[in-house]
Coordinates of C-alpha atoms (C1' of nucleotides) in Angstrom, one line a residue:
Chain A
X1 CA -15.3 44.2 -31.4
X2 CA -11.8 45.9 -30.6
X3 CA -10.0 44.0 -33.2
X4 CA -7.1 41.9 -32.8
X5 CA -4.6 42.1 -30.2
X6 CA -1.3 42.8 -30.5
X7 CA 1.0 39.9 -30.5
X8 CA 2.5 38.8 -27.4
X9 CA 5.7 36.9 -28.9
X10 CA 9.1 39.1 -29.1
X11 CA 10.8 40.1 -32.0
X12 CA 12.6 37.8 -34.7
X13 CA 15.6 36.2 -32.9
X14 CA 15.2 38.0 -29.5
X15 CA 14.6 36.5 -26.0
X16 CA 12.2 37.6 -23.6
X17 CA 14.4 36.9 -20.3
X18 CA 11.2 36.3 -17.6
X19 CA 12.3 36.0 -14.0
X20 CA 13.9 32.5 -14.6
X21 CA 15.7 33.0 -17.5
X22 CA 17.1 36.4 -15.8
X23 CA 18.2 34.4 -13.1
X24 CA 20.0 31.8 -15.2
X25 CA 21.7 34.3 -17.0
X26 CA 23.1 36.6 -14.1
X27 CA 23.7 33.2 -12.4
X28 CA 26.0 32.6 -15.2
X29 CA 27.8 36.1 -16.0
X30 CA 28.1 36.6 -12.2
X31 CA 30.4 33.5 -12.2
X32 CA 32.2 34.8 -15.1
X33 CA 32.3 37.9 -13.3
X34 CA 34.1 36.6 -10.8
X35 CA 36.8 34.6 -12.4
X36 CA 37.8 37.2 -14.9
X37 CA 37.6 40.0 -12.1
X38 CA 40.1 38.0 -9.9
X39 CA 42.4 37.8 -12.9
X40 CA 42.2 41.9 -12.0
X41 CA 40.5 42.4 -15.2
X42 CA 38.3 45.5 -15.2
X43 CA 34.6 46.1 -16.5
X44 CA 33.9 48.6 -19.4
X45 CA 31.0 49.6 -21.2
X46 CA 29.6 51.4 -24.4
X47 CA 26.3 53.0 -26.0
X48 CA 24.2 50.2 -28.5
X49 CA 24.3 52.8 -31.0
X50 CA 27.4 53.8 -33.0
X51 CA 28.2 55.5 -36.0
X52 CA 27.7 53.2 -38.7
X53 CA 30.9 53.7 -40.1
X54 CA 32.8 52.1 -37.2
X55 CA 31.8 49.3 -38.8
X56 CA 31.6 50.2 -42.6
X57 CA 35.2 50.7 -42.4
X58 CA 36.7 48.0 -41.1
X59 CA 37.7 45.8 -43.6
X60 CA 34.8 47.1 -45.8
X61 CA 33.2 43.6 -45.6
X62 CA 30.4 43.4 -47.6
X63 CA 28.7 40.6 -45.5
X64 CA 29.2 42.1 -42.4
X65 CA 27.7 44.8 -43.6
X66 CA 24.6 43.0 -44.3
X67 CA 23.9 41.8 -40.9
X68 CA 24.0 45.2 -39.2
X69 CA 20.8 46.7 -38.5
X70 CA 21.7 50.9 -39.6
X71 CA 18.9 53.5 -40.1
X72 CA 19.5 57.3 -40.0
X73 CA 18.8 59.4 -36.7
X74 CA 16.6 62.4 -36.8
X75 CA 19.8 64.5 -37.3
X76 CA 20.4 62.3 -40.7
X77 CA 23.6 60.4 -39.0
X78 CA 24.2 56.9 -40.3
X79 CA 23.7 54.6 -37.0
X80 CA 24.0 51.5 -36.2
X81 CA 23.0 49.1 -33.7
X82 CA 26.6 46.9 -32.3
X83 CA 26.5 43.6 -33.8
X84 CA 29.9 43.2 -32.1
X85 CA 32.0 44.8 -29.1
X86 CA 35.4 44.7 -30.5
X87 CA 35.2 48.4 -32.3
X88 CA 33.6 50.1 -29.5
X89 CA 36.7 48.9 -27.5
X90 CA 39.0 50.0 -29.8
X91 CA 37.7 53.3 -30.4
X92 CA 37.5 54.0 -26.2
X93 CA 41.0 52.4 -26.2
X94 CA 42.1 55.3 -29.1
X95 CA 40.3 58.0 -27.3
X96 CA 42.6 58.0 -24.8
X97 CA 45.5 56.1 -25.9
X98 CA 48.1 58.1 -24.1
X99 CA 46.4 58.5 -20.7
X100 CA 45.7 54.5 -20.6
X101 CA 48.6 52.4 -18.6
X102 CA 49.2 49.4 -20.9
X103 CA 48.7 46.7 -20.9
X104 CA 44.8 46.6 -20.2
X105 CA 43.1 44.2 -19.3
X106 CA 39.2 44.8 -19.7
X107 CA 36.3 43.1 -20.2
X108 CA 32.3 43.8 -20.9
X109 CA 29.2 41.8 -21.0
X110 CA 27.2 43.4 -23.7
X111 CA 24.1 42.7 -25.9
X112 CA 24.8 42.6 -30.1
X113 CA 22.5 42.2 -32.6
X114 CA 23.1 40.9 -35.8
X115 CA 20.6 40.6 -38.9
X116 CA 20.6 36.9 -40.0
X117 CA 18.3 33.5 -39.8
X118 CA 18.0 32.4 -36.4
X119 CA 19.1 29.1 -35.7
X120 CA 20.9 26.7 -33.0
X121 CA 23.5 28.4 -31.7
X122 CA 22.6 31.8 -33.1
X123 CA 20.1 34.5 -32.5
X124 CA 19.3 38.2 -33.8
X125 CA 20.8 39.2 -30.2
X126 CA 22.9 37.9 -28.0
X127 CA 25.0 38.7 -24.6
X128 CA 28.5 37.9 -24.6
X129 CA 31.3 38.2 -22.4
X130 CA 34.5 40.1 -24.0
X131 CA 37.5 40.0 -22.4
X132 CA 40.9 41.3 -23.6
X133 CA 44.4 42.3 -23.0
X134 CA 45.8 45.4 -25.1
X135 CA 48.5 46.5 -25.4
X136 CA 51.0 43.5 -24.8
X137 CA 52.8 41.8 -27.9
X138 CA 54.4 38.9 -25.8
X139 CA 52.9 35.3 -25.3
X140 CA 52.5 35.8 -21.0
X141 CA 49.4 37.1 -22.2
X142 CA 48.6 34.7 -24.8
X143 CA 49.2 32.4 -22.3
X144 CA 46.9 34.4 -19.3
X145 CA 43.9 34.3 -21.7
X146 CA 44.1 30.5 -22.1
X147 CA 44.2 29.9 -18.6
X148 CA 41.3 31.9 -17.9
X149 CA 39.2 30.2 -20.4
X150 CA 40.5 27.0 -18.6
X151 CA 39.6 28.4 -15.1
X152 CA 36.3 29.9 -16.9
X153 CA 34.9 26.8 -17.7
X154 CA 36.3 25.2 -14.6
X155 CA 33.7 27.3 -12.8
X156 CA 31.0 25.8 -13.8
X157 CA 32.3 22.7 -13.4
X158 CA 33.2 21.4 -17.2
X159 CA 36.3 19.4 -17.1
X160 CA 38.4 18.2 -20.0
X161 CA 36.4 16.1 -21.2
X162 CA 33.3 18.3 -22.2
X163 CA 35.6 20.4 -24.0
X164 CA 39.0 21.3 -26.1
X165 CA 40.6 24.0 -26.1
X166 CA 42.5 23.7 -29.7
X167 CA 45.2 26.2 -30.4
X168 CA 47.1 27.6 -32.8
X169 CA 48.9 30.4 -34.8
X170 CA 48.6 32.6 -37.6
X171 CA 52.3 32.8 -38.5
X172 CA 53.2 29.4 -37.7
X173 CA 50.5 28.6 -40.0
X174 CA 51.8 31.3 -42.8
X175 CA 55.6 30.1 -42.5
X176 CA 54.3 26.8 -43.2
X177 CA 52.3 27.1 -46.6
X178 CA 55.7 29.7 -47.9
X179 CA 58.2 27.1 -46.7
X180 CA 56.9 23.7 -46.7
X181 CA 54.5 23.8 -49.8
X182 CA 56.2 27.3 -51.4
X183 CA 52.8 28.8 -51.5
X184 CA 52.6 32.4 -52.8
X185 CA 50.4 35.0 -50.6
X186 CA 47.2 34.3 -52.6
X187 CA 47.3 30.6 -52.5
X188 CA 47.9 31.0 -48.3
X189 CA 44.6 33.2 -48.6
X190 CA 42.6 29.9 -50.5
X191 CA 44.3 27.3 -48.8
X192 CA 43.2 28.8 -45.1
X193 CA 39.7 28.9 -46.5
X194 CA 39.8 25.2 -47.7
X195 CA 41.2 23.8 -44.6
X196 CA 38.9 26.2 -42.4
X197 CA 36.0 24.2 -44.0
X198 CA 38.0 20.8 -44.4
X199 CA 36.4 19.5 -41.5
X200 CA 32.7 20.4 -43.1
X201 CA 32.7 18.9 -46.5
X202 CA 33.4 15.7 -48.3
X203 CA 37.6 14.5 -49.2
X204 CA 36.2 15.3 -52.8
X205 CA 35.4 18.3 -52.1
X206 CA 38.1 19.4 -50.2
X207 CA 40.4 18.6 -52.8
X208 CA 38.3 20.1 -55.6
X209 CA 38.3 23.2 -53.9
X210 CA 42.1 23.3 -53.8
X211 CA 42.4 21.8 -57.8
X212 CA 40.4 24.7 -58.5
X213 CA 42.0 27.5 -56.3
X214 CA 45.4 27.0 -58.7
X215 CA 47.0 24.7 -55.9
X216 CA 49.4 22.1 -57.3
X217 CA 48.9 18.3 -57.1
X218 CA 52.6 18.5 -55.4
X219 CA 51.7 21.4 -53.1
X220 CA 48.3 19.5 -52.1
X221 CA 50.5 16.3 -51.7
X222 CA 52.6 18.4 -49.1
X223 CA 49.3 19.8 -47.2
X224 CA 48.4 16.1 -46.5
X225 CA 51.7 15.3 -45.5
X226 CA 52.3 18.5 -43.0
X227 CA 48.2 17.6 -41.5
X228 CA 50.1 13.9 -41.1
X229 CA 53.0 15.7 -39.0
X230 CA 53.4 16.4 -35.3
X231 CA 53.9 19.9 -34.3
X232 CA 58.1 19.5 -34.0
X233 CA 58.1 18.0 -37.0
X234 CA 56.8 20.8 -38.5
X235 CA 58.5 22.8 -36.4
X236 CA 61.9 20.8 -37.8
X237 CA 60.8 22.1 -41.6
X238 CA 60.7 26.2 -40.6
X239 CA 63.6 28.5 -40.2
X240 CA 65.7 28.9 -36.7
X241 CA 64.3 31.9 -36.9
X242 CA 60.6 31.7 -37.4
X243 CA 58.5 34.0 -34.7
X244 CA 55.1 31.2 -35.0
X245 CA 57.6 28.5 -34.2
X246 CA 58.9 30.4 -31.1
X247 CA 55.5 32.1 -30.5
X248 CA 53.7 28.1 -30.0
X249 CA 56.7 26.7 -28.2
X250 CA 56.7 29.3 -25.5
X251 CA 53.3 29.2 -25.2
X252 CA 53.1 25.6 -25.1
X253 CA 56.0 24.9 -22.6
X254 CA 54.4 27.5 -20.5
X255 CA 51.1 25.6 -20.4
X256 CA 52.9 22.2 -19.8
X257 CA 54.3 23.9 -16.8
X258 CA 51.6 24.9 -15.5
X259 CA 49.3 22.4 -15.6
X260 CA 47.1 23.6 -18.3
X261 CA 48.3 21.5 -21.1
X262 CA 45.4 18.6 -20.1
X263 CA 42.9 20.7 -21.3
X264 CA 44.3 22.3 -24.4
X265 CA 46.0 20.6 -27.9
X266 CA 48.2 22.2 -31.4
X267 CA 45.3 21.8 -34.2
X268 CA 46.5 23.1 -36.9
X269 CA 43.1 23.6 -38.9
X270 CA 42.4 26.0 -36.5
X271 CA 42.3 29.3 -38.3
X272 CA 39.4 31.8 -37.1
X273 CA 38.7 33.5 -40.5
X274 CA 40.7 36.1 -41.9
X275 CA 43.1 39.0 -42.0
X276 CA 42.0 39.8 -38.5
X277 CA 43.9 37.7 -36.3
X278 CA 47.9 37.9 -36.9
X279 CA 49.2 35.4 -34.6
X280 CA 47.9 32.8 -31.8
X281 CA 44.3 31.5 -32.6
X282 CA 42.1 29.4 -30.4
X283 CA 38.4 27.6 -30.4
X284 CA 36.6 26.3 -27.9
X285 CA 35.1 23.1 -28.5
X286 CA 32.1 21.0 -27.2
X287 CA 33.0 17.5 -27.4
X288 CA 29.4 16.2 -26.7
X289 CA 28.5 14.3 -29.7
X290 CA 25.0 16.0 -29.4
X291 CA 26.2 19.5 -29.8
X292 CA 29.8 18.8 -31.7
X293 CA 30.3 22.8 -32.4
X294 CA 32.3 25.8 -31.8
X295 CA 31.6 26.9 -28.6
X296 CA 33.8 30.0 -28.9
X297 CA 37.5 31.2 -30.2
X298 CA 39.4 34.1 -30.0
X299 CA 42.6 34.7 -30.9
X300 CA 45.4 37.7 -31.2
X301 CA 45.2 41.0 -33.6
X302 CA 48.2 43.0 -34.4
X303 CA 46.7 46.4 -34.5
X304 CA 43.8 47.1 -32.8
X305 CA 43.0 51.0 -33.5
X306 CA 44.7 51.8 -36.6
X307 CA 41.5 53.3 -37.8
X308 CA 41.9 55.8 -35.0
X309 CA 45.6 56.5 -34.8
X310 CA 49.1 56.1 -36.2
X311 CA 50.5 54.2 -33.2
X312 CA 49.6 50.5 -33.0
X313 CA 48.1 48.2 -29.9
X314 CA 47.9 44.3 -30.6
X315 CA 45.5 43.0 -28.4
X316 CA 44.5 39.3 -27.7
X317 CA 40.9 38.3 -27.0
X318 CA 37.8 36.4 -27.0
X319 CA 33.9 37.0 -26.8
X320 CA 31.6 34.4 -25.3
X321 CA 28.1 34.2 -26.4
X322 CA 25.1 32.7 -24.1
X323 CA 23.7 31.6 -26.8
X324 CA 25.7 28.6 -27.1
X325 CA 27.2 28.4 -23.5
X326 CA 23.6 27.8 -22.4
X327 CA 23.3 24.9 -24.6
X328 CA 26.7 23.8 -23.7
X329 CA 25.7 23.9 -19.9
X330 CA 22.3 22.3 -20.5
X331 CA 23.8 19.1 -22.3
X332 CA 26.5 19.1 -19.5
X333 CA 24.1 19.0 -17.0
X334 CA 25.8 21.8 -15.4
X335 CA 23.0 24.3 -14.3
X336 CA 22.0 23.9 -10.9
X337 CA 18.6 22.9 -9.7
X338 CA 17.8 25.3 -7.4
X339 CA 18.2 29.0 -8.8
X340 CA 15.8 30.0 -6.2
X341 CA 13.8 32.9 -6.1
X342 CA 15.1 36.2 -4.4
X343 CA 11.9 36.4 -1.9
X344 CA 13.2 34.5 1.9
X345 CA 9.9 35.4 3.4
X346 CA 6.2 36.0 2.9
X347 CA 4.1 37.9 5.4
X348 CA 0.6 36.4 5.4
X349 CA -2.1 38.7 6.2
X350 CA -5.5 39.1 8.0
X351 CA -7.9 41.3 7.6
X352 CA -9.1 42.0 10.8
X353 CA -5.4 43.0 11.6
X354 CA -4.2 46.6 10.7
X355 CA -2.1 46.5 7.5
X356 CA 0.1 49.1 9.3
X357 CA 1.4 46.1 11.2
X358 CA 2.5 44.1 7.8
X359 CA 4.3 47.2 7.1
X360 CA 6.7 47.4 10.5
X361 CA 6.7 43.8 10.5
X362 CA 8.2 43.6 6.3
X363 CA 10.4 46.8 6.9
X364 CA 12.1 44.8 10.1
X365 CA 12.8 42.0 7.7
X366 CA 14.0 44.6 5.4
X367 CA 16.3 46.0 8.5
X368 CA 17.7 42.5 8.9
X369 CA 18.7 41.7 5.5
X370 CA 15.7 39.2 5.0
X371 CA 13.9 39.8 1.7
X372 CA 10.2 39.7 2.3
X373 CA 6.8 40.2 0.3
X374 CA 3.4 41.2 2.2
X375 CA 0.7 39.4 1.0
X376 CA -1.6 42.4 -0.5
X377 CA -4.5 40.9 -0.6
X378 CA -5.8 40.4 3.2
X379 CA -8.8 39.3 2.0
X380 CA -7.6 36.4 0.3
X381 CA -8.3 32.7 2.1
X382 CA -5.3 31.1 3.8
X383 CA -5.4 28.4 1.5
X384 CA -4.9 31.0 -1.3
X385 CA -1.6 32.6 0.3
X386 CA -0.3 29.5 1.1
X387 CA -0.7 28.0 -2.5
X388 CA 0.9 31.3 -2.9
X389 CA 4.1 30.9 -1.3
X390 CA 4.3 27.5 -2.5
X391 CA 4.3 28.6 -6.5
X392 CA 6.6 31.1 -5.7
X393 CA 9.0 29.2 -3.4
X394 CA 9.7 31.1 -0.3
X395 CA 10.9 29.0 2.2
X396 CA 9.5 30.8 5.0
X397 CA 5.9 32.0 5.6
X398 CA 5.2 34.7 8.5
X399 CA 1.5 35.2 10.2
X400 CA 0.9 38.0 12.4
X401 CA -2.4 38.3 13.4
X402 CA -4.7 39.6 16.2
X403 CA -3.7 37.0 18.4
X404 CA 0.1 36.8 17.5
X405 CA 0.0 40.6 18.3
X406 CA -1.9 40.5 21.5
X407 CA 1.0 38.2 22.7
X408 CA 3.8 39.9 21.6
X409 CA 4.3 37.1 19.0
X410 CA 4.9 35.8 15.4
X411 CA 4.2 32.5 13.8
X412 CA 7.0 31.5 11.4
X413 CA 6.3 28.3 9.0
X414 CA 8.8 26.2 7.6
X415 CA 7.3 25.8 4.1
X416 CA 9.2 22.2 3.3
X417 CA 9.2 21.1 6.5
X418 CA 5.4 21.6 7.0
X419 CA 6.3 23.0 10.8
X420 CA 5.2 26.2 12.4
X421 CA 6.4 27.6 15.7
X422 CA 5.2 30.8 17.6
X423 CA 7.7 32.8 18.4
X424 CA 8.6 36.1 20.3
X425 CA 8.9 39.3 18.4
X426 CA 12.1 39.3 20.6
X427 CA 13.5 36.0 19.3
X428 CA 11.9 35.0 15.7
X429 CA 14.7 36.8 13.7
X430 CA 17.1 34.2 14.8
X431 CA 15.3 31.3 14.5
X432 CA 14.2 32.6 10.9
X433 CA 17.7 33.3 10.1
X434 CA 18.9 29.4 10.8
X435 CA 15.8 28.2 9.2
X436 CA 16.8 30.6 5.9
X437 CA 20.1 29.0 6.2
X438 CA 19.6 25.3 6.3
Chain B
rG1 C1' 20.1 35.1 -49.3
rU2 C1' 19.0 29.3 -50.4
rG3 C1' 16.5 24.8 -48.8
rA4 C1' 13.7 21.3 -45.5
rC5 C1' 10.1 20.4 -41.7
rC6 C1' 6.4 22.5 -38.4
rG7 C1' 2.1 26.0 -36.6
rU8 C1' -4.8 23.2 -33.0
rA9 C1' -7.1 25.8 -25.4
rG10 C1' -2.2 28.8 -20.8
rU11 C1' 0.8 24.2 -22.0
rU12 C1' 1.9 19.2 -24.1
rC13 C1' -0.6 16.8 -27.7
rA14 C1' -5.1 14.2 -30.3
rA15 C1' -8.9 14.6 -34.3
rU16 C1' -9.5 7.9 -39.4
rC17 C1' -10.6 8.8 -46.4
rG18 C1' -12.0 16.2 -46.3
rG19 C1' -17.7 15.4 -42.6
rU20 C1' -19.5 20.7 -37.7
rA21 C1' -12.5 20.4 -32.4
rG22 C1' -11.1 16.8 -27.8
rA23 C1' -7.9 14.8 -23.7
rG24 C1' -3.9 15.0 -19.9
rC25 C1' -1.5 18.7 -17.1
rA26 C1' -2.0 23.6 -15.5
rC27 C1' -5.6 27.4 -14.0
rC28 C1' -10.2 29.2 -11.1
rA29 C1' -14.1 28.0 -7.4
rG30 C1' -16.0 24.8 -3.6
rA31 C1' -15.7 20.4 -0.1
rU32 C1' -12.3 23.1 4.6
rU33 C1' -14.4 31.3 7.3
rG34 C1' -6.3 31.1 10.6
rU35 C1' -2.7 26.8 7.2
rG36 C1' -0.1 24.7 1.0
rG37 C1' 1.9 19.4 -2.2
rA38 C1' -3.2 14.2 -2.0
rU39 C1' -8.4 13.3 -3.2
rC40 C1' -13.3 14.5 -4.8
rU41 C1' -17.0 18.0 -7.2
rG42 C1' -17.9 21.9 -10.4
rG43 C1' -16.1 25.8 -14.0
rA44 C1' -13.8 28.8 -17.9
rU45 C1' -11.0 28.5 -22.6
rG46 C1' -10.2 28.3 -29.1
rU47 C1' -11.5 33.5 -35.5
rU48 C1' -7.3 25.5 -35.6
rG49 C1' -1.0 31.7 -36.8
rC50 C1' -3.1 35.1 -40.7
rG51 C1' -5.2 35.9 -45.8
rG52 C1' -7.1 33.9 -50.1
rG53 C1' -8.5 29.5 -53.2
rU54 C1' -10.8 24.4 -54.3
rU55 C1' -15.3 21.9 -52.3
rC56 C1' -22.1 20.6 -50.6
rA57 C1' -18.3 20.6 -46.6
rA58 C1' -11.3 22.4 -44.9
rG59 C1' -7.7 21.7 -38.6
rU60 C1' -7.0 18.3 -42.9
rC61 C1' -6.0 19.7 -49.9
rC62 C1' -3.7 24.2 -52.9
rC63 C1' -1.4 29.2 -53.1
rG64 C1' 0.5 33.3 -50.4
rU65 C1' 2.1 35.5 -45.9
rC66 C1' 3.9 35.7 -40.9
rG67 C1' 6.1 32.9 -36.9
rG68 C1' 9.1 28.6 -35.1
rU69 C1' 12.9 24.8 -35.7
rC70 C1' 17.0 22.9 -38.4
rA71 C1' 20.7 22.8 -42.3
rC72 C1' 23.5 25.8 -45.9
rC73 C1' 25.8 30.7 -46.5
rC74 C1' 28.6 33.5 -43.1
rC75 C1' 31.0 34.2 -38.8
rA76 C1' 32.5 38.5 -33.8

RNA sequence: GUGACCGUAGUUCAAUCGGUAGAGCACCAGAUUGUGGAUCUGGAUGUUGCGGGUUCAAGUCCCGUCGGUCACCCCA
């Protein structure tokens, strides 16, 4: 025997996209497409591969490190396969940093890989939508990114109450711990990682974690009451002066103005891991009880290409996996039924009929903007093409044979309506068009 | 990296205490030689994920491995 096959499945935490899947997705990143496109943003792009030190170096994370898939070239150059978009970006922003007219406003759907254990949520790869504005320090773009993600998830019809849009701010958050509970830098490092997973673990736990991170009883006493507090009473314990203060008032008063505010809140446990992000911070949240996660956050980063160059860009940004939006749009019910197939028309075919016919006939579809597919087989029973056309769901089924051409005619069958007409070879392209419409 | 559960036909699943693997759907052919969703008739299909062990006998028990799912870890 030949010995065994080959196996069919794909690799470890990869998709296979078939036809339907393909069509979900581009149904979905076309819409996104759209909305951030009218927002004037513009598309970028960048190889899979990059040097494996764009991503050693960043913040030498040792963990990051592990889920990047590197191997060496043939040239012996350390490479790496992108596990995310953000230092691609930054390097093509540093490339040219003084040709670019800032701000910029760019986005990219890309794939990233990342080596971990697959589960809900999260893959080995993954497409996600990046969007970004660069080189703009105020909050008017702080504030344009949230309404986009409002008017992003809009689109596909999610209102309020699938989601939460929970924002915050890094130096808000900062002022707080060194005035309100006099925490020193370190302590403002540990008590961001306990209230990052406060939400996660047990009351015990959470205070354990703080016990043993050096936090005083009196400064942990102060943490419950500032979670207790509204933002302006917080706001009430910070200097005139404080930039987070002004930095989530702006923004706030801009979204109240503007309508937005229904959809987004101040939650102050909202941190987005570390040292990255230097001011406003946001998450995306599914409220359905089934799938209560992150959907997606972003937030803003003082300097985006200091690896590359002396002069600094902040940026502010988000990516947004399919991974989880597709589970988010599933339980939402927010995927349309009929993602149809691209074919309009199949051509049915006789065998007592030149196939040169099929061909003029398919190629004056073609001229008329109607998709079409010839049936190859002309040998094949009627009852076999139509089953066919059924599975494959073209609305419209076409015969042409020796008696259609004798009269200078076409039959064109309405496939869910189980009516046929002949028609003209002057006429049918009309008639077909309304029946493609309706 | 740690832990839990799962793996049987294309698919969804069944198989008693360990006793020689079966059903629905789907598929193919025909009833219908130029007309599809129903019905009827017939048909094909498995190294039970893989490898080893225990046993007279393993889909079933044990070990390993691969794959899937979920949680932890981590998080763009």
């Amino acid at each position: 025997m030949g010995g065994t096959f080959l196996a069919t499945n794909p690799y470890k935490g990869t998709r296979d996209f078939y036809p339907e899947d393909m069509r979900l997705r581009n149904w979905f990143f076309s819409k996104m497409r759209d909305v951030v496109e009218q927002y004037g943003y513009e598309e970028y792009g960048g190889p899979i591969l990059e040097s494996f030190d764009l991503y050693a170096a960043k913040s030498g994370q040792e963990l990051v490190n592990e889920q990047i898939y590197h191997f060496e070239d043939k040239g012996n150059r350390r490479l790496a396969i992108r596990p995310e978009m953000t230092p691609t970006v930054a390097r093509m922003v540093a490339s040219r940093i003084n040709e670019l007219a800032f701000p910029l406003r760019w986005y990219s759907i890309a794939n990233l890989m990342r080596y971990e254990r697959p589960q809900k949520g999260r893959l080995r790869e993954h497409w996600q939508l990046n969007v970004d504005v660069f080189g703009e320090e105020g909050i008017h773009a702080d504030f344009e990114i949230l309404s986009l993600i409002v008017d992003l998830m809009q689109a596909f019809g999610a209102d309020g109450g699938m989601y939460n849009l929970r924002i915050s701010n890094r130096r808000f958050f900062n002022d707080v711990m060194r005035e309100v509970l006099k925490a020193a830098p370190e302590q403002i490092h540990v008590i961001s990682k306990a209230v990052d997973k406060r939400s996660k673990i047990s009351e015990e736990e959470y205070r354990n974690w703080l016990a043993d991170s050096g936090i005083s009883p009196e400064q942990v006493a102060q943490l419950d009451k500032v979670f207790a507090s509204s933002f302006e009473e917080l706001c009430a314990c910070l200097p005139a002066d404080s930039r987070g203060v002004a930095e989530l008032q702006g923004l706030f008063s801009l979204l109240e103005e503007t309508g937005f505010n229904s959809f987004c809140e101040f939650d102050f446990s909202v941190l987005r891991g570390f040292d990255y992000y230097t001011g406003t911070v946001f998450e995306v949240f599914d409220t359905s009880p089934e799938n209560r996660r992150s959907l997606f956050g972003g937030g803003r980063y003082d300097d985006l290409i200091g690896l590359f160059s002396k002069q600094a860009v902040s940026g502010i940004g988000f990516g947004f996996g399919d991974v989880t939006f597709q589970d988010f749009l599933q339980i939402h019910n927010l995927i349309p039924a009929d993602l149809a197939a691209t074919g309009e028309v199949m051509i049915a075919t006789f065998e007592d009929t030149p196939y040169r016919e099929y061909a003029r006939l398919s190629s004056e579809l073609r001229s008329a903007g109607i998709a079409n597919n010839i049936y190859l087989d002309v040998s094949a029973k009627m009852k076999k093409q139509l089953t066919y056309a059924e599975r494959k769901g073209f609305p419209v089924v076409v015969f042409l044979g020796r008696q259609e051409i004798e009269d200078g005619a076409v039959v064109i069958k309405h496939m869910a309506r189980r009516e046929q007409e002949t028609v003209s070879r002057g006429e049918y392209l009309e008639k077909l068009r309304g029946w493609l419409k309706s």
